[in-house]
Amino acid sequence: MKFDVVTIFPAAVQHAVGMGIVGRAVERQVLEVVVHDLRDYTTDKHRVVDDVPYGGGPGMVLKPEPLFRAIESMTADGADKPFVLLTSPQGTVLTQTVVERLSRHPRIAIVCGRYEGVDERVRSLVDEEISIGDYVLSGGELPALVVIDAVARLVPGVVGDEQSVAEDSFGRGLLDFPHYTRPAVVTTGTAGEVLKVPEVLLSGNHAEIRRWRKREALARTLERRPELLAHASLDDEEKELLRELQADIRPSR
Ligand code: 4FV
């Protein structure tokens, strides 16, 4: 899979995609990430990428021509056209389902807005806008990195253990179960509270551990995000566990 990113902060994006799972996948050439400096697509000596908004008002707007040149340069060598994303608050809100759909594209280009946004005419080259949430950021780079990280995890060979991707939160529409690691007992500094690991996880009884994790994921989802349950793909054991959990919370008539 190949990502192209168009930004006025190429160094920041290059640094971020060099880290962790994505960074290792790029090293192993399982993923390719090309970062385009928007200023390289200007023609004036001051490499200007923004201008004042027509109709007045505060702030600046990213000019159309440098963005057109940047996007068109991606197919100049006859390469196959990328699926062009613009990260913006006006976009499709990113969910694991959207991530799965995006991961089916062999090449994705992400245009990162800045200032008040991009000239509206750039949207003629954009296949889809993606929002990472209903809040306003100062730039589209962080959303672009969120998209790259989430999509990259679904690319075969990026995450070492495919199992963990399959078991990821939202992979099946549920929140994740609690995770514990050594030591089995810790004492918190302040209150000196002794915190243990649930016995079942130390039991070695993998059927019981699987069942406990299922119940914990369901209980957490029921408590924190009950609306997710409507779309979650539950197996029979989970359906039975959910009935039990709901019975526990339903006031007995
Ligand atoms: C954003 C979001 C976001 C808006 C103006 C960049 C900023 C500035 N992008 N999800 N929320 N973008 O706030 O994707 O250009």
PDB file of C-alpha atoms and ligand atoms in Angstrom:
ATOM      1  CA  MET A   1       0.000   0.000   0.000  1.00  0.00           C
ATOM      2  CA  LYS A   2       1.226   3.520  -0.809  1.00  0.00           C
ATOM      3  CA  PHE A   3       0.366   6.806   0.886  1.00  0.00           C
ATOM      4  CA  ASP A   4       1.082  10.269  -0.477  1.00  0.00           C
ATOM      5  CA  VAL A   5       0.763  13.184   1.939  1.00  0.00           C
ATOM      6  CA  VAL A   6       0.628  16.840   0.831  1.00  0.00           C
ATOM      7  CA  THR A   7       1.533  19.253   3.631  1.00  0.00           C
ATOM      8  CA  ILE A   8       3.290  22.526   4.468  1.00  0.00           C
ATOM      9  CA  PHE A   9       5.023  20.680   7.357  1.00  0.00           C
ATOM     10  CA  PRO A  10       6.773  17.782   5.558  1.00  0.00           C
ATOM     11  CA  ALA A  11       9.436  17.248   8.225  1.00  0.00           C
ATOM     12  CA  ALA A  12       6.847  16.736  10.967  1.00  0.00           C
ATOM     13  CA  VAL A  13       4.909  14.199   8.907  1.00  0.00           C
ATOM     14  CA  GLN A  14       8.093  12.433   7.739  1.00  0.00           C
ATOM     15  CA  HIS A  15       9.227  12.139  11.361  1.00  0.00           C
ATOM     16  CA  ALA A  16       5.883  10.807  12.564  1.00  0.00           C
ATOM     17  CA  VAL A  17       5.584   8.125   9.862  1.00  0.00           C
ATOM     18  CA  GLY A  18       9.128   6.996  10.721  1.00  0.00           C
ATOM     19  CA  MET A  19       8.025   5.848  14.172  1.00  0.00           C
ATOM     20  CA  GLY A  20       6.698   2.525  15.508  1.00  0.00           C
ATOM     21  CA  ILE A  21       4.705   0.006  13.496  1.00  0.00           C
ATOM     22  CA  VAL A  22       4.297   2.301  10.477  1.00  0.00           C
ATOM     23  CA  GLY A  23       8.002   3.219  10.512  1.00  0.00           C
ATOM     24  CA  ARG A  24       9.064  -0.437  10.613  1.00  0.00           C
ATOM     25  CA  ALA A  25       6.618  -1.327   7.834  1.00  0.00           C
ATOM     26  CA  VAL A  26       8.120   1.417   5.662  1.00  0.00           C
ATOM     27  CA  GLU A  27      11.635   0.101   6.421  1.00  0.00           C
ATOM     28  CA  ARG A  28      10.443  -3.414   5.453  1.00  0.00           C
ATOM     29  CA  GLN A  29       8.842  -1.926   2.291  1.00  0.00           C
ATOM     30  CA  VAL A  30       5.479  -3.372   3.275  1.00  0.00           C
ATOM     31  CA  LEU A  31       4.236   0.231   3.154  1.00  0.00           C
ATOM     32  CA  GLU A  32       5.369   3.277   1.144  1.00  0.00           C
ATOM     33  CA  VAL A  33       4.787   6.821   2.385  1.00  0.00           C
ATOM     34  CA  VAL A  34       5.744   9.773   0.159  1.00  0.00           C
ATOM     35  CA  VAL A  35       5.563  13.207   1.794  1.00  0.00           C
ATOM     36  CA  HIS A  36       5.097  16.138  -0.579  1.00  0.00           C
ATOM     37  CA  ASP A  37       6.096  19.659   0.534  1.00  0.00           C
ATOM     38  CA  LEU A  38       3.291  21.858  -0.824  1.00  0.00           C
ATOM     39  CA  ARG A  39       5.783  24.710  -1.305  1.00  0.00           C
ATOM     40  CA  ASP A  40       7.610  22.583  -3.905  1.00  0.00           C
ATOM     41  CA  TYR A  41       4.518  23.058  -6.104  1.00  0.00           C
ATOM     42  CA  THR A  42       4.575  26.870  -6.011  1.00  0.00           C
ATOM     43  CA  THR A  43       6.086  28.888  -8.866  1.00  0.00           C
ATOM     44  CA  ASP A  44       6.927  32.166  -7.114  1.00  0.00           C
ATOM     45  CA  LYS A  45      10.227  32.874  -5.371  1.00  0.00           C
ATOM     46  CA  HIS A  46       8.495  33.300  -1.992  1.00  0.00           C
ATOM     47  CA  ARG A  47       6.868  29.832  -2.385  1.00  0.00           C
ATOM     48  CA  VAL A  48       3.500  31.258  -1.293  1.00  0.00           C
ATOM     49  CA  VAL A  49       0.822  28.599  -0.555  1.00  0.00           C
ATOM     50  CA  ASP A  50      -1.944  30.723   0.986  1.00  0.00           C
ATOM     51  CA  ASP A  51      -3.859  33.926   0.315  1.00  0.00           C
ATOM     52  CA  VAL A  52      -6.635  36.094   1.754  1.00  0.00           C
ATOM     53  CA  PRO A  53     -10.225  34.824   1.406  1.00  0.00           C
ATOM     54  CA  TYR A  54     -12.422  36.242  -1.350  1.00  0.00           C
ATOM     55  CA  GLY A  55     -15.334  38.018   0.298  1.00  0.00           C
ATOM     56  CA  GLY A  56     -13.134  39.068   3.209  1.00  0.00           C
ATOM     57  CA  GLY A  57     -13.084  37.620   6.711  1.00  0.00           C
ATOM     58  CA  PRO A  58     -10.368  36.375   9.063  1.00  0.00           C
ATOM     59  CA  GLY A  59      -7.498  34.050   8.311  1.00  0.00           C
ATOM     60  CA  MET A  60      -6.001  32.719   5.107  1.00  0.00           C
ATOM     61  CA  VAL A  61      -6.932  30.009   2.596  1.00  0.00           C
ATOM     62  CA  LEU A  62      -4.662  27.460   0.874  1.00  0.00           C
ATOM     63  CA  LYS A  63      -4.306  28.444  -2.794  1.00  0.00           C
ATOM     64  CA  PRO A  64      -5.673  26.010  -5.447  1.00  0.00           C
ATOM     65  CA  GLU A  65      -2.798  25.874  -7.970  1.00  0.00           C
ATOM     66  CA  PRO A  66      -0.049  24.387  -5.742  1.00  0.00           C
ATOM     67  CA  LEU A  67      -2.537  21.728  -4.548  1.00  0.00           C
ATOM     68  CA  PHE A  68      -3.613  20.937  -8.132  1.00  0.00           C
ATOM     69  CA  ARG A  69       0.052  20.573  -9.165  1.00  0.00           C
ATOM     70  CA  ALA A  70       0.851  18.395  -6.168  1.00  0.00           C
ATOM     71  CA  ILE A  71      -2.090  16.017  -6.794  1.00  0.00           C
ATOM     72  CA  GLU A  72      -1.502  15.909 -10.574  1.00  0.00           C
ATOM     73  CA  SER A  73       2.211  15.191 -10.048  1.00  0.00           C
ATOM     74  CA  MET A  74       1.236  11.878  -8.426  1.00  0.00           C
ATOM     75  CA  THR A  75       0.116  10.400 -11.756  1.00  0.00           C
ATOM     76  CA  ALA A  76       2.562  12.336 -13.975  1.00  0.00           C
ATOM     77  CA  ASP A  77       4.736   9.220 -14.352  1.00  0.00           C
ATOM     78  CA  GLY A  78       1.720   7.128 -15.399  1.00  0.00           C
ATOM     79  CA  ALA A  79       1.354   5.682 -11.892  1.00  0.00           C
ATOM     80  CA  ASP A  80      -2.150   4.536 -10.960  1.00  0.00           C
ATOM     81  CA  LYS A  81      -4.360   7.299  -9.614  1.00  0.00           C
ATOM     82  CA  PRO A  82      -4.526   7.504  -5.821  1.00  0.00           C
ATOM     83  CA  PHE A  83      -7.811   7.700  -3.896  1.00  0.00           C
ATOM     84  CA  VAL A  84      -7.565  11.364  -2.849  1.00  0.00           C
ATOM     85  CA  LEU A  85      -8.595  12.271   0.700  1.00  0.00           C
ATOM     86  CA  LEU A  86      -8.882  15.727   2.269  1.00  0.00           C
ATOM     87  CA  THR A  87      -8.882  15.742   6.054  1.00  0.00           C
ATOM     88  CA  SER A  88     -11.460  18.269   7.282  1.00  0.00           C
ATOM     89  CA  PRO A  89     -14.233  18.677   9.875  1.00  0.00           C
ATOM     90  CA  GLN A  90     -16.740  18.507   6.984  1.00  0.00           C
ATOM     91  CA  GLY A  91     -15.721  14.927   6.148  1.00  0.00           C
ATOM     92  CA  THR A  92     -16.988  11.405   6.788  1.00  0.00           C
ATOM     93  CA  VAL A  93     -16.300  10.732  10.470  1.00  0.00           C
ATOM     94  CA  LEU A  94     -13.573   8.097  10.718  1.00  0.00           C
ATOM     95  CA  THR A  95     -14.630   4.732  12.207  1.00  0.00           C
ATOM     96  CA  GLN A  96     -13.105   1.241  11.974  1.00  0.00           C
ATOM     97  CA  THR A  97     -15.618   0.460   9.233  1.00  0.00           C
ATOM     98  CA  VAL A  98     -14.404   3.477   7.227  1.00  0.00           C
ATOM     99  CA  VAL A  99     -10.800   2.430   7.917  1.00  0.00           C
ATOM    100  CA  GLU A 100     -11.548  -1.070   6.550  1.00  0.00           C
ATOM    101  CA  ARG A 101     -13.055   0.473   3.397  1.00  0.00           C
ATOM    102  CA  LEU A 102     -10.059   2.793   2.882  1.00  0.00           C
ATOM    103  CA  SER A 103      -7.624  -0.092   3.396  1.00  0.00           C
ATOM    104  CA  ARG A 104      -8.930  -1.669   0.195  1.00  0.00           C
ATOM    105  CA  HIS A 105      -7.339   1.104  -1.914  1.00  0.00           C
ATOM    106  CA  PRO A 106      -3.807   0.293  -3.177  1.00  0.00           C
ATOM    107  CA  ARG A 107      -2.868   3.992  -3.080  1.00  0.00           C
ATOM    108  CA  ILE A 108      -4.231   6.841  -0.949  1.00  0.00           C
ATOM    109  CA  ALA A 109      -3.221  10.514  -1.198  1.00  0.00           C
ATOM    110  CA  ILE A 110      -4.021  12.771   1.763  1.00  0.00           C
ATOM    111  CA  VAL A 111      -4.225  16.558   1.394  1.00  0.00           C
ATOM    112  CA  CYS A 112      -3.636  18.309   4.714  1.00  0.00           C
ATOM    113  CA  GLY A 113      -5.524  21.572   5.138  1.00  0.00           C
ATOM    114  CA  ARG A 114      -4.140  24.522   7.109  1.00  0.00           C
ATOM    115  CA  TYR A 115      -5.408  28.001   8.036  1.00  0.00           C
ATOM    116  CA  GLU A 116      -9.129  28.351   7.360  1.00  0.00           C
ATOM    117  CA  GLY A 117      -8.932  25.468   4.879  1.00  0.00           C
ATOM    118  CA  VAL A 118      -8.351  24.833   1.185  1.00  0.00           C
ATOM    119  CA  ASP A 119      -9.817  26.736  -1.814  1.00  0.00           C
ATOM    120  CA  GLU A 120     -13.161  25.050  -2.541  1.00  0.00           C
ATOM    121  CA  ARG A 121     -12.120  24.271  -6.140  1.00  0.00           C
ATOM    122  CA  VAL A 122      -9.556  21.763  -4.823  1.00  0.00           C
ATOM    123  CA  ARG A 123     -12.489  19.567  -3.829  1.00  0.00           C
ATOM    124  CA  SER A 124     -12.946  18.794  -7.552  1.00  0.00           C
ATOM    125  CA  LEU A 125      -9.839  16.594  -7.237  1.00  0.00           C
ATOM    126  CA  VAL A 126     -10.845  15.070  -3.874  1.00  0.00           C
ATOM    127  CA  ASP A 127     -12.577  11.662  -3.788  1.00  0.00           C
ATOM    128  CA  GLU A 128     -13.577  11.840  -0.124  1.00  0.00           C
ATOM    129  CA  GLU A 129     -13.216  14.095   2.919  1.00  0.00           C
ATOM    130  CA  ILE A 130     -12.411  12.454   6.257  1.00  0.00           C
ATOM    131  CA  SER A 131     -12.943  13.937   9.714  1.00  0.00           C
ATOM    132  CA  ILE A 132     -11.411  12.426  12.829  1.00  0.00           C
ATOM    133  CA  GLY A 133     -13.956  14.133  15.047  1.00  0.00           C
ATOM    134  CA  ASP A 134     -16.175  17.137  15.683  1.00  0.00           C
ATOM    135  CA  TYR A 135     -13.551  19.590  16.880  1.00  0.00           C
ATOM    136  CA  VAL A 136     -11.309  22.086  15.052  1.00  0.00           C
ATOM    137  CA  LEU A 137      -7.581  21.481  14.717  1.00  0.00           C
ATOM    138  CA  SER A 138      -4.999  23.900  13.353  1.00  0.00           C
ATOM    139  CA  GLY A 139      -4.073  21.557  10.531  1.00  0.00           C
ATOM    140  CA  GLY A 140      -4.914  18.345   8.686  1.00  0.00           C
ATOM    141  CA  GLU A 141      -1.586  16.628   9.435  1.00  0.00           C
ATOM    142  CA  LEU A 142      -2.599  14.930  12.682  1.00  0.00           C
ATOM    143  CA  PRO A 143      -5.796  13.580  11.068  1.00  0.00           C
ATOM    144  CA  ALA A 144      -3.692  12.362   8.124  1.00  0.00           C
ATOM    145  CA  LEU A 145      -1.402  10.499  10.537  1.00  0.00           C
ATOM    146  CA  VAL A 146      -4.437   8.994  12.280  1.00  0.00           C
ATOM    147  CA  VAL A 147      -5.740   7.713   8.938  1.00  0.00           C
ATOM    148  CA  ILE A 148      -2.323   6.306   7.941  1.00  0.00           C
ATOM    149  CA  ASP A 149      -1.840   4.560  11.306  1.00  0.00           C
ATOM    150  CA  ALA A 150      -5.339   3.047  11.410  1.00  0.00           C
ATOM    151  CA  VAL A 151      -5.313   1.925   7.744  1.00  0.00           C
ATOM    152  CA  ALA A 152      -1.724   0.646   7.863  1.00  0.00           C
ATOM    153  CA  ARG A 153      -2.628  -1.766  10.683  1.00  0.00           C
ATOM    154  CA  LEU A 154      -4.975  -3.569   8.261  1.00  0.00           C
ATOM    155  CA  VAL A 155      -2.291  -3.982   5.603  1.00  0.00           C
ATOM    156  CA  PRO A 156      -1.039  -7.618   5.711  1.00  0.00           C
ATOM    157  CA  GLY A 157       2.434  -7.802   7.216  1.00  0.00           C
ATOM    158  CA  VAL A 158       2.335  -4.416   8.968  1.00  0.00           C
ATOM    159  CA  VAL A 159       1.248  -5.619  12.404  1.00  0.00           C
ATOM    160  CA  GLY A 160       3.474  -8.566  13.364  1.00  0.00           C
ATOM    161  CA  ASP A 161       0.727 -10.683  14.844  1.00  0.00           C
ATOM    162  CA  GLU A 162      -2.349 -10.568  12.583  1.00  0.00           C
ATOM    163  CA  GLN A 163      -4.245 -12.107  15.497  1.00  0.00           C
ATOM    164  CA  SER A 164      -3.955  -8.898  17.459  1.00  0.00           C
ATOM    165  CA  VAL A 165      -5.479  -6.917  14.564  1.00  0.00           C
ATOM    166  CA  ALA A 166      -8.367  -9.349  14.405  1.00  0.00           C
ATOM    167  CA  GLU A 167      -8.861  -8.954  18.145  1.00  0.00           C
ATOM    168  CA  ASP A 168      -8.509  -5.154  18.039  1.00  0.00           C
ATOM    169  CA  SER A 169     -11.222  -3.029  19.603  1.00  0.00           C
ATOM    170  CA  PHE A 170     -13.947  -2.260  17.146  1.00  0.00           C
ATOM    171  CA  GLY A 171     -12.533  -5.083  15.009  1.00  0.00           C
ATOM    172  CA  ARG A 172     -15.854  -6.699  15.789  1.00  0.00           C
ATOM    173  CA  GLY A 173     -17.510  -3.543  17.022  1.00  0.00           C
ATOM    174  CA  LEU A 174     -16.811  -3.967  20.772  1.00  0.00           C
ATOM    175  CA  LEU A 175     -14.584  -2.057  23.170  1.00  0.00           C
ATOM    176  CA  ASP A 176     -11.446  -3.928  24.250  1.00  0.00           C
ATOM    177  CA  PHE A 177     -11.167  -6.171  27.328  1.00  0.00           C
ATOM    178  CA  PRO A 178      -8.775  -5.169  30.134  1.00  0.00           C
ATOM    179  CA  HIS A 179      -5.087  -6.063  29.680  1.00  0.00           C
ATOM    180  CA  TYR A 180      -2.656  -6.996  32.473  1.00  0.00           C
ATOM    181  CA  THR A 181       1.063  -7.852  32.557  1.00  0.00           C
ATOM    182  CA  ARG A 182       3.665  -8.640  35.256  1.00  0.00           C
ATOM    183  CA  PRO A 183       3.877  -8.218  38.172  1.00  0.00           C
ATOM    184  CA  ALA A 184       0.780 -10.064  39.430  1.00  0.00           C
ATOM    185  CA  VAL A 185       0.575  -7.708  42.417  1.00  0.00           C
ATOM    186  CA  VAL A 186       1.394  -3.984  42.538  1.00  0.00           C
ATOM    187  CA  THR A 187       1.044  -1.499  45.363  1.00  0.00           C
ATOM    188  CA  THR A 188       0.142   2.047  44.318  1.00  0.00           C
ATOM    189  CA  GLY A 189       2.605   4.676  45.617  1.00  0.00           C
ATOM    190  CA  THR A 190       0.177   7.081  47.251  1.00  0.00           C
ATOM    191  CA  ALA A 191      -2.578   5.053  48.894  1.00  0.00           C
ATOM    192  CA  GLY A 192      -0.411   1.912  49.153  1.00  0.00           C
ATOM    193  CA  GLU A 193      -3.357   0.116  47.603  1.00  0.00           C
ATOM    194  CA  VAL A 194      -2.598  -3.507  46.599  1.00  0.00           C
ATOM    195  CA  LEU A 195      -3.752  -4.149  43.032  1.00  0.00           C
ATOM    196  CA  LYS A 196      -3.895  -7.758  41.787  1.00  0.00           C
ATOM    197  CA  VAL A 197      -4.425  -9.435  38.433  1.00  0.00           C
ATOM    198  CA  PRO A 198      -7.763 -11.284  38.046  1.00  0.00           C
ATOM    199  CA  GLU A 199      -7.204 -14.938  39.097  1.00  0.00           C
ATOM    200  CA  VAL A 200      -8.668 -16.311  35.849  1.00  0.00           C
ATOM    201  CA  LEU A 201      -5.787 -14.754  33.877  1.00  0.00           C
ATOM    202  CA  LEU A 202      -3.279 -16.627  36.039  1.00  0.00           C
ATOM    203  CA  SER A 203      -5.220 -19.913  35.752  1.00  0.00           C
ATOM    204  CA  GLY A 204      -3.885 -21.061  32.386  1.00  0.00           C
ATOM    205  CA  ASN A 205      -7.457 -22.144  31.603  1.00  0.00           C
ATOM    206  CA  HIS A 206      -7.650 -20.641  28.101  1.00  0.00           C
ATOM    207  CA  ALA A 207     -11.348 -21.403  27.605  1.00  0.00           C
ATOM    208  CA  GLU A 208     -12.138 -19.611  30.867  1.00  0.00           C
ATOM    209  CA  ILE A 209      -9.776 -16.729  29.921  1.00  0.00           C
ATOM    210  CA  ARG A 210     -11.461 -16.333  26.519  1.00  0.00           C
ATOM    211  CA  ARG A 211     -14.890 -16.330  28.168  1.00  0.00           C
ATOM    212  CA  TRP A 212     -13.755 -13.756  30.802  1.00  0.00           C
ATOM    213  CA  ARG A 213     -12.351 -11.475  28.072  1.00  0.00           C
ATOM    214  CA  LYS A 214     -15.583 -11.717  26.113  1.00  0.00           C
ATOM    215  CA  ARG A 215     -17.651 -10.803  29.199  1.00  0.00           C
ATOM    216  CA  GLU A 216     -15.321  -7.916  30.077  1.00  0.00           C
ATOM    217  CA  ALA A 217     -15.453  -6.496  26.536  1.00  0.00           C
ATOM    218  CA  LEU A 218     -19.252  -6.756  26.519  1.00  0.00           C
ATOM    219  CA  ALA A 219     -19.607  -5.265  30.017  1.00  0.00           C
ATOM    220  CA  ARG A 220     -17.350  -2.346  29.124  1.00  0.00           C
ATOM    221  CA  THR A 221     -19.205  -1.748  25.872  1.00  0.00           C
ATOM    222  CA  LEU A 222     -22.601  -1.999  27.599  1.00  0.00           C
ATOM    223  CA  GLU A 223     -21.442   0.510  30.243  1.00  0.00           C
ATOM    224  CA  ARG A 224     -19.553   3.015  28.118  1.00  0.00           C
ATOM    225  CA  ARG A 225     -20.844   2.689  24.535  1.00  0.00           C
ATOM    226  CA  PRO A 226     -24.124   0.733  24.517  1.00  0.00           C
ATOM    227  CA  GLU A 227     -24.977   2.131  21.070  1.00  0.00           C
ATOM    228  CA  LEU A 228     -22.125   0.062  19.614  1.00  0.00           C
ATOM    229  CA  LEU A 229     -23.848  -3.201  20.542  1.00  0.00           C
ATOM    230  CA  ALA A 230     -26.494  -2.743  17.845  1.00  0.00           C
ATOM    231  CA  HIS A 231     -23.816  -3.103  15.112  1.00  0.00           C
ATOM    232  CA  ALA A 232     -21.439  -5.536  16.866  1.00  0.00           C
ATOM    233  CA  SER A 233     -21.077  -9.021  15.332  1.00  0.00           C
ATOM    234  CA  LEU A 234     -21.503 -11.238  18.424  1.00  0.00           C
ATOM    235  CA  ASP A 235     -21.089 -15.033  18.503  1.00  0.00           C
ATOM    236  CA  ASP A 236     -23.570 -17.222  20.420  1.00  0.00           C
ATOM    237  CA  GLU A 237     -21.498 -17.233  23.602  1.00  0.00           C
ATOM    238  CA  GLU A 238     -21.323 -13.416  23.529  1.00  0.00           C
ATOM    239  CA  LYS A 239     -25.074 -13.176  22.941  1.00  0.00           C
ATOM    240  CA  GLU A 240     -25.664 -15.341  26.014  1.00  0.00           C
ATOM    241  CA  LEU A 241     -23.131 -13.355  28.075  1.00  0.00           C
ATOM    242  CA  LEU A 242     -24.791 -10.106  26.983  1.00  0.00           C
ATOM    243  CA  ARG A 243     -28.212 -11.399  28.062  1.00  0.00           C
ATOM    244  CA  GLU A 244     -26.745 -12.224  31.487  1.00  0.00           C
ATOM    245  CA  LEU A 245     -25.124  -8.783  31.767  1.00  0.00           C
ATOM    246  CA  GLN A 246     -28.304  -7.004  30.716  1.00  0.00           C
ATOM    247  CA  ALA A 247     -30.278  -9.153  33.209  1.00  0.00           C
ATOM    248  CA  ASP A 248     -27.882  -8.056  35.944  1.00  0.00           C
ATOM    249  CA  ILE A 249     -28.476  -4.368  35.214  1.00  0.00           C
ATOM    250  CA  ARG A 250     -32.225  -4.665  34.390  1.00  0.00           C
ATOM    251  CA  PRO A 251     -34.192  -3.762  37.580  1.00  0.00           C
ATOM    252  CA  SER A 252     -36.038  -6.927  38.617  1.00  0.00           C
ATOM    253  CA  ARG A 253     -39.748  -6.219  38.362  1.00  0.00           C
TER     254      ARG A 253
HETATM  255  C1  4FV B   1      -9.946  18.212  11.028  1.00  0.00           C
HETATM  256  C2  4FV B   1     -10.750  17.365  11.798  1.00  0.00           C
HETATM  257  C3  4FV B   1      -9.664  19.626  11.305  1.00  0.00           C
HETATM  258  C4  4FV B   1      -9.766  22.630  10.008  1.00  0.00           C
HETATM  259  C5  4FV B   1      -9.109  23.847   9.492  1.00  0.00           C
HETATM  260  C6  4FV B   1      -7.487  22.111   9.643  1.00  0.00           C
HETATM  261  C7  4FV B   1      -8.662  21.734  10.483  1.00  0.00           C
HETATM  262  C8  4FV B   1      -7.649  23.553   9.341  1.00  0.00           C
HETATM  263  N1  4FV B   1      -9.498  17.519   9.984  1.00  0.00           N
HETATM  264  N2  4FV B   1     -10.731  16.144  11.197  1.00  0.00           N
HETATM  265  N3  4FV B   1     -11.414  17.639  12.938  1.00  0.00           N
HETATM  266  N4  4FV B   1      -8.992  20.304  10.332  1.00  0.00           N
HETATM  267  O1  4FV B   1     -10.045  20.157  12.353  1.00  0.00           O
HETATM  268  O2  4FV B   1      -9.981  16.258  10.112  1.00  0.00           O
HETATM  269  O3  4FV B   1      -7.280  23.796   8.017  1.00  0.00           O
END
